[in-house]
C-alpha positions in Angstrom: -1.3 21.0 23.1 -1.3 22.6 19.8 -3.7 25.3 18.5 -5.4 22.8 16.3 -5.8 20.1 19.0 -7.3 22.6 21.1 -9.8 23.7 18.7 -10.8 20.2 17.8 -11.2 19.4 21.4 -13.4 22.5 21.9 -15.5 21.4 19.0 -16.0 17.9 20.0 -17.2 19.6 23.6 -19.7 21.7 21.5 -21.0 18.4 19.8 -21.2 16.6 23.0 -23.4 19.5 24.2 -25.6 19.2 21.3 -26.1 15.4 21.6 -26.8 15.7 25.3 -29.2 18.7 24.8 -31.2 17.0 21.9 -34.2 14.7 22.3 -33.2 12.8 19.1 -30.7 12.9 16.4 -30.7 11.8 12.8 -27.6 11.2 10.8 -28.4 12.3 7.2 -26.7 11.4 3.9 -27.0 14.5 1.7 -24.5 13.8 -1.1 -25.9 15.3 -4.5 -28.4 17.5 -2.8 -28.8 21.0 -4.7 -28.3 24.3 -3.1 -32.1 25.0 -3.6 -33.1 21.8 -1.9 -30.6 22.4 0.9 -31.9 25.7 1.5 -35.8 24.4 1.6 -34.6 21.7 3.9 -32.8 23.9 6.5 -35.8 26.4 6.5 -38.4 23.1 7.4 -35.6 22.2 10.2 -35.7 25.7 11.6 -39.5 26.0 11.6 -39.6 22.6 13.5 -36.8 23.5 16.2 -34.3 21.4 14.7 -30.5 22.2 14.4 -29.1 20.9 11.1 -25.3 20.9 11.0 -22.6 19.4 8.6 -19.9 18.1 10.8 -16.8 16.0 10.4 -17.6 12.4 10.9 -14.5 11.7 13.0 -15.3 14.5 15.5 -18.6 13.3 15.9 -17.7 9.7 16.5 -15.1 10.9 19.0 -18.0 12.8 20.8 -20.2 9.8 20.8 -17.3 7.6 22.1 -16.7 9.9 24.9 -20.7 10.0 25.8 -20.4 6.2 25.7 -22.8 5.7 22.8 -22.1 3.0 20.3 -23.3 1.8 17.2 -22.4 4.5 14.5 -19.1 3.4 13.5 -20.2 2.0 10.1 -22.6 4.9 9.4 -20.1 7.9 10.0 -18.5 7.6 6.3 -19.0 9.9 3.5 -21.1 13.1 3.4 -22.9 13.4 6.6 -25.0 16.0 8.2 -26.7 15.6 11.7 -30.4 16.7 12.5 -30.6 17.5 16.4 -34.3 17.6 17.3 -34.5 20.0 20.5 -38.6 20.0 20.5 -40.4 17.4 19.2 -38.1 14.2 19.4 -39.9 12.8 16.2 -39.4 16.2 14.1 -36.2 15.4 12.6 -36.9 11.9 11.6 -40.3 13.2 10.0 -38.7 15.8 8.2 -35.6 13.7 6.7 -38.2 10.9 5.7 -40.7 13.3 4.2 -38.4 15.5 2.3 -36.3 12.1 1.2 -39.4 11.4 -1.0 -39.0 14.3 -3.2 -35.4 14.8 -2.6 -33.7 11.6 -3.8 -30.1 12.3 -2.7 -31.3 12.8 0.9 -31.8 9.8 3.2 -31.4 8.9 6.9 -28.3 6.7 7.6 -29.0 6.2 11.5 -30.0 8.1 14.6 -30.2 8.5 18.2 -33.2 8.2 20.4 -33.1 8.4 24.4 -29.4 7.9 24.2 -29.3 5.0 22.2 -28.4 4.0 18.5 -31.3 3.4 16.1 -30.9 2.2 12.4 -32.7 3.8 9.6 -35.4 1.3 9.6 -36.3 2.4 13.0 -35.9 6.2 11.9 -38.6 5.7 9.1 -41.1 3.9 11.8 -40.5 6.9 14.1 -41.4 9.3 11.0 -44.6 7.4 10.5 -45.7 8.0 14.1 -48.7 10.8 14.0 -47.8 14.0 16.0 -48.6 14.5 19.7 -51.7 16.5 19.0 -53.1 13.8 16.7 -52.3 11.2 19.3 -54.2 13.0 22.0 -57.2 13.7 19.8 -57.0 9.8 19.1 -57.1 9.1 23.0 -59.8 11.6 23.7 -62.0 10.1 20.9 -61.4 6.6 22.5 -62.2 7.8 25.8 -65.3 9.7 24.8 -66.6 6.8 22.6 -68.0 4.8 25.7 -69.3 7.6 27.5 -71.3 9.0 24.2 -72.6 5.6 23.5 -73.9 5.2 27.0 -75.6 8.5 26.9 -77.3 8.0 23.7 -78.6 4.7 24.7 -80.0 6.4 28.0 -81.5 9.3 25.9 -83.4 6.5 23.4 -84.7 4.7 26.7 -85.9 8.1 28.0 -87.5 8.9 24.6 -89.3 5.5 24.5 -90.7 6.0 28.1 -91.9 9.4 27.3 
């Protein structure tokens, strides 16, 4: 093999590692984004433990094919960047959708969740899901509601009888 082929094969293996180790991935169209906007976006990704990489579409497509993941063929065209969420699985989608509201050139093309292709509509829906802490607080509130209502009813009965 030539040195160029070896380098590409090595890069494909690296991309496969990122895909295997991430909780989710969002493919981002970034054509027309300014340097200042890109710097701001990268800072938000870093703070959320998301790796943001500009990679060659062809190499990512080869890595996905080797991993047996399909559905990305029509979306890996033009300028593409890839956001790999390593902590919170929804972090990449939330940042892309939220920043896409102010940075018009930024938009989600598609993504990967649990090893399966998801389209841009699903990415937007995932971005609208509240954070884990908010969901836990809502669950706790729902669990406490019947108990606290019962406790108030018992207290009122006790006050009437006293």
